[in-house]
Short mmCIF file of C-alpha atoms in Angstrom, two decimals:
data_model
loop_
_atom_site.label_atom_id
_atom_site.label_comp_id
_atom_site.label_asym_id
_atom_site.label_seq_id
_atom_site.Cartn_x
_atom_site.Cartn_y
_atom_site.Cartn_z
CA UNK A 297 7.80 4.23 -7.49
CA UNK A 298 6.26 2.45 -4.46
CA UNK A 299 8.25 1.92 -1.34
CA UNK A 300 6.74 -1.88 -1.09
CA UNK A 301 4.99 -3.34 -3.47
CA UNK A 302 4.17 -6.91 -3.24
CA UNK A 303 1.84 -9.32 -4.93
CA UNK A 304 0.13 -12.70 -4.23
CA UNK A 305 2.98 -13.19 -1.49
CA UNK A 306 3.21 -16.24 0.29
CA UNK A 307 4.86 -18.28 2.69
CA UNK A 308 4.76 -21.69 4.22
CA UNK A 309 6.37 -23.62 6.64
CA UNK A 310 6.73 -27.36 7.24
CA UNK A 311 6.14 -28.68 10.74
CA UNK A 312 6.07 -32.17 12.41
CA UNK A 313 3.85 -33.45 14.72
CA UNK A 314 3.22 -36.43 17.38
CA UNK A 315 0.89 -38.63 14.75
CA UNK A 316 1.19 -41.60 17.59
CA UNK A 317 3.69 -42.94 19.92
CA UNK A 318 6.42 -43.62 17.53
CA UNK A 319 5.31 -41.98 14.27
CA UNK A 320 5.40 -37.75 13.26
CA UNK A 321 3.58 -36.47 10.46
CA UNK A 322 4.65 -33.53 8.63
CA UNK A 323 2.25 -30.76 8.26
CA UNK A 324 2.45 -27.29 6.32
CA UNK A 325 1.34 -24.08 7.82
CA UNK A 326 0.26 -21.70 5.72
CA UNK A 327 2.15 -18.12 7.55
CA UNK A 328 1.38 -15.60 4.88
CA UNK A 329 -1.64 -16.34 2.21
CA UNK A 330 -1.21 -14.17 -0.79
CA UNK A 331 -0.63 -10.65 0.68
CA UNK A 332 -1.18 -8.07 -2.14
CA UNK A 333 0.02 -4.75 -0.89
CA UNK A 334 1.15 -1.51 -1.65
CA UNK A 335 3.35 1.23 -0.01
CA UNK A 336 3.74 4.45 -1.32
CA UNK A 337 6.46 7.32 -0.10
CA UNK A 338 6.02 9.50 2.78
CA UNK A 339 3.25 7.08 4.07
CA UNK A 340 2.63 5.66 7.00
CA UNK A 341 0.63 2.43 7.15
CA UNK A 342 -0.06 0.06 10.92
CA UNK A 343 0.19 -3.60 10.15
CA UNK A 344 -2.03 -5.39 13.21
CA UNK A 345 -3.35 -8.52 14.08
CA UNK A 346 -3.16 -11.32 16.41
CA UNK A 347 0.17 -13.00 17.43
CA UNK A 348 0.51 -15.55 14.96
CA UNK A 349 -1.31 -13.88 12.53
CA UNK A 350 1.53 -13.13 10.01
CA UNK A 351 3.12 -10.11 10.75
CA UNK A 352 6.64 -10.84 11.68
CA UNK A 353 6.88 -13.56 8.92
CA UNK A 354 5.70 -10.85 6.69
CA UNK A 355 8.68 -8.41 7.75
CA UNK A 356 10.92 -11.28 7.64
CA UNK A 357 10.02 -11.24 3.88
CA UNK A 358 10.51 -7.64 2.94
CA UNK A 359 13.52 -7.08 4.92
CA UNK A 360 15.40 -9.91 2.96
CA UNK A 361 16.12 -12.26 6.02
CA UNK A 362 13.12 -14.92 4.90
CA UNK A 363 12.50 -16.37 1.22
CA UNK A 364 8.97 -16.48 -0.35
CA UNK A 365 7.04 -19.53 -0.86
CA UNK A 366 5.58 -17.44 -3.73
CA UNK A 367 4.41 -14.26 -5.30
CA UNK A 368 7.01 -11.49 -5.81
CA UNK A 369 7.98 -8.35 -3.58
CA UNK A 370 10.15 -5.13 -4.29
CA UNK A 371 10.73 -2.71 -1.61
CA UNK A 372 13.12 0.18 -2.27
CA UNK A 373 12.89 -0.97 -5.83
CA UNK A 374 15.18 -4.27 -4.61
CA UNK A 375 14.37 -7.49 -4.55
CA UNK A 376 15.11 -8.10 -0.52
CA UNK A 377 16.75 -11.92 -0.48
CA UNK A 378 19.66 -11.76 -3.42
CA UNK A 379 19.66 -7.68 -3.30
CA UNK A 380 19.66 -7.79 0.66
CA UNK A 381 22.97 -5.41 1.32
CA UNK A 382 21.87 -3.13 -0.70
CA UNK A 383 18.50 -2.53 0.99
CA UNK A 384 19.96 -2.44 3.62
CA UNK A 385 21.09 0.74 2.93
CA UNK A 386 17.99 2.36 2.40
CA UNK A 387 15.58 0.99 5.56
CA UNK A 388 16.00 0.94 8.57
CA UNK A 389 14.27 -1.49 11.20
CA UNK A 390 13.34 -1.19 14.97
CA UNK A 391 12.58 -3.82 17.31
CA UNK A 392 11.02 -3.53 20.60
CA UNK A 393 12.67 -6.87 21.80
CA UNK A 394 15.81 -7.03 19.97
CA UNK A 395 18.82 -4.06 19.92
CA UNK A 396 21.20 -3.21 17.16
CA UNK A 397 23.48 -1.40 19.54
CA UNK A 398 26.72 -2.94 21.06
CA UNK A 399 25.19 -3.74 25.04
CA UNK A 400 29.11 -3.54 26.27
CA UNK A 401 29.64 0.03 24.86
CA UNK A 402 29.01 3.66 25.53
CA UNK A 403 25.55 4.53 23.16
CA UNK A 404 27.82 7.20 21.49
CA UNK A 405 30.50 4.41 20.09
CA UNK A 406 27.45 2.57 18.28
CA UNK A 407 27.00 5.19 16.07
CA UNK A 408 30.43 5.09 14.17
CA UNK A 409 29.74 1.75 13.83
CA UNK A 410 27.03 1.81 12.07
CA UNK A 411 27.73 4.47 10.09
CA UNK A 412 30.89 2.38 8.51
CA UNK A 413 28.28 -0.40 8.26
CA UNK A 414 26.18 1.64 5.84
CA UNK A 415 29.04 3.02 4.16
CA UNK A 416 27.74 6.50 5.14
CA UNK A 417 30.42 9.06 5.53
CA UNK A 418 31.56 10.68 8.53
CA UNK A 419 30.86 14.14 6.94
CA UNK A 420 26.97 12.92 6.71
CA UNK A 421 26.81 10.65 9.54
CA UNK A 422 27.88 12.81 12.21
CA UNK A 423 25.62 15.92 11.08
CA UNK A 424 22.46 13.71 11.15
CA UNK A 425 23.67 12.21 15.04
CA UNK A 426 24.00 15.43 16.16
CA UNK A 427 20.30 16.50 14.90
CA UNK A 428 19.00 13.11 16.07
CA UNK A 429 20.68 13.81 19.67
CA UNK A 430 18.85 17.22 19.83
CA UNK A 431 15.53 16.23 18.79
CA UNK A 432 15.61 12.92 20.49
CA UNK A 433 17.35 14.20 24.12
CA UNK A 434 19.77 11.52 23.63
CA UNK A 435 22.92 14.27 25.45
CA UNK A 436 22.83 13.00 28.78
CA UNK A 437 23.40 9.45 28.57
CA UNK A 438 25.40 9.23 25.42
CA UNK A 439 28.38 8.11 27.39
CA UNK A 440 26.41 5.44 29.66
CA UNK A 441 26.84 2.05 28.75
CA UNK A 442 23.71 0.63 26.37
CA UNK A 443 23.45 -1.92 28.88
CA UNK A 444 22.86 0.46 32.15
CA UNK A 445 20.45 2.37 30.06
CA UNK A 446 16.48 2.56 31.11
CA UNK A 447 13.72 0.97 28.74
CA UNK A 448 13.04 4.09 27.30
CA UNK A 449 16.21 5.55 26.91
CA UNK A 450 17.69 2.57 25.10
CA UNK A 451 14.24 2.76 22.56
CA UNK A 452 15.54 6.47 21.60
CA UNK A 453 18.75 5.67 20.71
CA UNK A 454 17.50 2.43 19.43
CA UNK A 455 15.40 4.91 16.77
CA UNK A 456 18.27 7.08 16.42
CA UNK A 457 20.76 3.92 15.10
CA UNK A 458 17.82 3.10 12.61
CA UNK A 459 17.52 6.54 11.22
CA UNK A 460 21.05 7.28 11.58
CA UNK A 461 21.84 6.62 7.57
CA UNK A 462 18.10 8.52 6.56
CA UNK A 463 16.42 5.28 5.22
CA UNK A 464 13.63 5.37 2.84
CA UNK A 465 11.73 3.28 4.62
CA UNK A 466 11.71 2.68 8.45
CA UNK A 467 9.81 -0.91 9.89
CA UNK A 468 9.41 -0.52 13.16
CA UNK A 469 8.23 -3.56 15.42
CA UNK A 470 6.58 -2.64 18.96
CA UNK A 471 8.60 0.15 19.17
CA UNK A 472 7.07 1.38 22.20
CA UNK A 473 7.11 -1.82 24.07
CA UNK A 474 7.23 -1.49 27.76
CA UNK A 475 7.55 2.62 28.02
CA UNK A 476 5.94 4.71 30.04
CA UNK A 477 3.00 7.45 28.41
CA UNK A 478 5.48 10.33 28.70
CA UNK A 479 8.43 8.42 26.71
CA UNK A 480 5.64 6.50 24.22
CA UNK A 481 4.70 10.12 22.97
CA UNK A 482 8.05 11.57 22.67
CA UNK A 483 9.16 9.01 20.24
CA UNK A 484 5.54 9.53 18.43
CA UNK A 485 6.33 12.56 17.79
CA UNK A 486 9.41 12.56 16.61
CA UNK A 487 8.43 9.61 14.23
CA UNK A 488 5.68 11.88 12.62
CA UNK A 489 7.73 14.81 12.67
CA UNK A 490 10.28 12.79 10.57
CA UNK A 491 7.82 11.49 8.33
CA UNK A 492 6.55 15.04 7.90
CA UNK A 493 10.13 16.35 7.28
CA UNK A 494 11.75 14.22 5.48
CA UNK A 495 9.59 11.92 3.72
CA UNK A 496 10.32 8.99 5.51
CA UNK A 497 8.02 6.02 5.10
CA UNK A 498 7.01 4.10 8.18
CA UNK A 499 5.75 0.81 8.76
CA UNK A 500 4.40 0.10 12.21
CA UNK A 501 3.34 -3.02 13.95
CA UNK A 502 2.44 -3.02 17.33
CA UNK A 503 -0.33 -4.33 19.88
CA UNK A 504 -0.57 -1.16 21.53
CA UNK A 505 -3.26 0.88 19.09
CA UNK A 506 -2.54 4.12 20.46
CA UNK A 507 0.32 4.15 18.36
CA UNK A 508 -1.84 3.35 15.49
CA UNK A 509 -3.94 5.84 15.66
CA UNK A 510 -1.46 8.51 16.58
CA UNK A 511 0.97 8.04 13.94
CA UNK A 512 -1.06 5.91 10.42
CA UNK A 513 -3.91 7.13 8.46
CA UNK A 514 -3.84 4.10 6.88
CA UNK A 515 -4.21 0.47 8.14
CA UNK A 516 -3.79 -2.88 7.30
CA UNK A 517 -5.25 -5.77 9.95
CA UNK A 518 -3.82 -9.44 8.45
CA UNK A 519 -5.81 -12.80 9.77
CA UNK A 520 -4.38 -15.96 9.46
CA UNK A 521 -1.50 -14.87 7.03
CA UNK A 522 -4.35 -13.27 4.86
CA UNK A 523 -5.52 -9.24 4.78
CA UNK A 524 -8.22 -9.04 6.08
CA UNK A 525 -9.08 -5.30 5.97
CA UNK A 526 -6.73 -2.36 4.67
CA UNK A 527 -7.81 1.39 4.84
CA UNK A 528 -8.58 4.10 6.78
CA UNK A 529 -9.59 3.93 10.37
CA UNK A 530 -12.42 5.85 9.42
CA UNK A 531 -13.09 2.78 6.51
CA UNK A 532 -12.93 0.36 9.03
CA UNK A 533 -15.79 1.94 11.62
CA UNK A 534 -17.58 2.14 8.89
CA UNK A 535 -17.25 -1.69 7.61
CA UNK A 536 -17.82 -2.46 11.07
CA UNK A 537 -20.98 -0.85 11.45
CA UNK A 538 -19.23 0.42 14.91
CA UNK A 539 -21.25 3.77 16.33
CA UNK A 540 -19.92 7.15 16.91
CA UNK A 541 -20.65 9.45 19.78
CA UNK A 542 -21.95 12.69 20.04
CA UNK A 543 -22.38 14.52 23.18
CA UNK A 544 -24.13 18.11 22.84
CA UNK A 545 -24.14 21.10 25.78
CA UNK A 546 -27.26 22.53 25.41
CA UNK A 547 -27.83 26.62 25.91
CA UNK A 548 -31.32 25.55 27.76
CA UNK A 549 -32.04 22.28 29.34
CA UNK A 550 -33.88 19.71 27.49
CA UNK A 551 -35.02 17.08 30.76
CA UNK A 552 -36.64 14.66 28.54
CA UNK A 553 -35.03 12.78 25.57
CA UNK A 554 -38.19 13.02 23.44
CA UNK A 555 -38.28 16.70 23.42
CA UNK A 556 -34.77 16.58 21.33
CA UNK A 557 -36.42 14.54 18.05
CA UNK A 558 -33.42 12.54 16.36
CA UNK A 559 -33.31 11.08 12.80
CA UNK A 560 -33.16 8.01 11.74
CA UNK A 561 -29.81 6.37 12.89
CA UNK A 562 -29.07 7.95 15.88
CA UNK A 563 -30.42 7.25 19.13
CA UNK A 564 -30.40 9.08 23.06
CA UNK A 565 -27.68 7.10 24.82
CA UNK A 566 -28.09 9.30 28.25
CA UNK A 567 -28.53 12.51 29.65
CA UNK A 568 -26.54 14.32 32.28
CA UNK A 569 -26.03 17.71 34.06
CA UNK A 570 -30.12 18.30 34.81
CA UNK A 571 -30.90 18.20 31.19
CA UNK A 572 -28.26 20.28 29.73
CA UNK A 573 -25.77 17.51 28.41
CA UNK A 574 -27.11 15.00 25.98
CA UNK A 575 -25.11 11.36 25.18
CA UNK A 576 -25.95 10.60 21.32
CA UNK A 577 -24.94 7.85 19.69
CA UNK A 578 -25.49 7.32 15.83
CA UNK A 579 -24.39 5.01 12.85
CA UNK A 580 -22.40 7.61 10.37
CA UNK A 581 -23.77 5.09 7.22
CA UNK A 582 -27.63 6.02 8.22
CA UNK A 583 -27.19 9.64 9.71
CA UNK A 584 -23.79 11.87 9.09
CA UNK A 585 -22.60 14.30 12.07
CA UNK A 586 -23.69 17.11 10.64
CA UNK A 587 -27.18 16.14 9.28
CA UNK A 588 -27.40 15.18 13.25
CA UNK A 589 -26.46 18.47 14.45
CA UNK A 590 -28.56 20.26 12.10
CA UNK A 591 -31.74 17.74 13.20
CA UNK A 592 -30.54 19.12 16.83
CA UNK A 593 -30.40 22.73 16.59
CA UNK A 594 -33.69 22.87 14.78
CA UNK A 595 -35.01 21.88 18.24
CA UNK A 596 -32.76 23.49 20.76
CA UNK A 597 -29.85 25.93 20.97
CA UNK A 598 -26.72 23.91 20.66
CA UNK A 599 -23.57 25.33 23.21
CA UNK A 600 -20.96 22.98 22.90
CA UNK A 601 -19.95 19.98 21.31
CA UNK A 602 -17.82 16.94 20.96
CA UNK A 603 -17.49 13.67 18.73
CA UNK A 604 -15.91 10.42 19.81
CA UNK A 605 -14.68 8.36 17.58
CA UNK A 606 -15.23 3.90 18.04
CA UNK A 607 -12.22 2.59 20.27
CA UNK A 608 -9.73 0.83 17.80
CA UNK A 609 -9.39 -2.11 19.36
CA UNK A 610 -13.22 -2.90 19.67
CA UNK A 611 -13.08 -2.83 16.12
CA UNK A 612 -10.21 -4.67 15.56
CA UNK A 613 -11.68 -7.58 17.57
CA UNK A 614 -14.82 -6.94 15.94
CA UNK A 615 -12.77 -8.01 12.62
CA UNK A 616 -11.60 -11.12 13.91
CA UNK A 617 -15.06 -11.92 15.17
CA UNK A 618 -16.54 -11.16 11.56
CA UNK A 619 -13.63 -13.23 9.65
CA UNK A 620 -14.40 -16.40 12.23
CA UNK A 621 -17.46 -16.98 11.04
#
């Protein structure tokens, strides 16, 4: 059974505006458009797009807290608005801006709290804390007040109150809002090792694509309330006709370009090191990496070699741009 499954979902809002002086009109805005989509267990799928775009009306939806205009939506196998307690039960939901723990109190006396909350017992409850405090660090501030805790250590136990009752399904909003590198890939990885582990299904929104392409293989980019692309990153280079890199150490130095012949789809984008290191960029839907390396080593002796992928967020713009017009 899918984890969220949702079809032709909509929702709209009615606003007013200034129409003249002493007159308002009322207008309807059109947050989601018909969002078909489709979650499976153990995956873990980036929502993106611009603010306003629809992504946090969109959570609003599946976690129970907004109604549908239309379409349908099951997550957990619940419906979120009238089944809302008991989904709660089985997600969990993280958000960069917003905390779940009590700001007065020691991080340590959130945790019994929520555990009665979810109607988890202590005999669970307190076994999972104390595997979420090892792999998470959490030990030395446990007893410091949430309130007098940094960015980064609120974010972990933030994580740690969301997982605490080992939901199906964890959403997690900008989770890595405002950290520094070192704490932004500590919680990566202990989101993908829980994934890995334990099955846990993640859904990730968040403006800062490292995340995205650290933790999903699979994205979804929404425009306007509408999807506008959902697949692989791979899929969307690809649709985007964006151009990969290849840059080749050569055994013996090649000085001009034209004495390394290149197929069709792939052109010289520089040469360094006196000849020995050649820049090549090519379009993987004319000319795939290996028919390029072959075409390369029929000429010259190949050393070394590395492939760089399009950066994310020139193709997520790129998106936009195309969907504009």
């Amino acid at each position: 059974m899918a984890i969220i499954e949702a079809e032709n979902l909509s929702r709209d809002f009615q606003v007013f505006e200034q129409a003249g002086r002493f007159r308002r009109r009322k207008r309807t805005v059109h947050a989601v458009r018909e969002v078909n989509l489709t979650v499976e267990p153990g995956e873990a799928v980036g929502y993106i797009g611009a603010n306003g775009a629809g992504k946090s009306t969109t959570i609003k939806m599946l976690t129970g807290i907004l109604v549908p205009s239309s379409g349908s939506v099951t997550v957990c196998g619940f419906n979120p608005v009238p089944q809302r307690r008991d989904l709660a039960r089985r997600i969990g939901v993280v958000f960069g801006q917003r905390s779940q723990l009590w700001w007065d109190l020691p991080l340590q006396d959130s945790f019994p709290i929520l555990g009665a909350m979810h109607r988890v017992p202590t005999s669970e409850w307190k076994p999972r804390l104390d595997d979420l405090v090892a792999r998470m660090d959490l030990g030395s501030f446990l007893t410091t007040p949430v309130r007098q805790l940094s960015l980064g250590q609120r974010m972990r136990g933030e994580v740690a109150a969301a997982l605490l009752h080992r939901p199906e399904l964890v959403i997690l909003d900008e989770p890595t809002i405002g950290l520094d590198m070192i704490s932004k890939e500590s919680l990566r990885q202990f989101l993908d090792f829980e994934r890995r582990e334990h099955g846990t299904t993640l859904l990730l929104t968040t403006h800062d694509m490292s995340d995205i392409q650290r933790l999903c293989r699979r994205v979804l980019v929404v425009d306007d309330g509408a999807i506008a692309f959902d697949g692989a990153l791979t899929a969307l280079a690809e649709m985007e006709g964006a151009t990969r890199t290849m840059v080749v150490d050569l055994v013996e130095p090649v000085h001009d370009p034209a004495g390394l012949p290149l197929p069709v789809g792939a052109t010289h984008s520089g040469v360094e090191a006196q000849g020995i290191r050649h820049n090549i960029t090519f379009d993987s839907r004319q000319v795939s990496a290996a028919a390029l390396l072959a075409a390369i080593s029929s000429t010259a002796e190949v050393a070394d070699l590395s492939l760089h992928e399009p950066d994310i967020e020139y193709l997520v713009r790129q998106l936009y741009g195309s969907s504009k017009r």
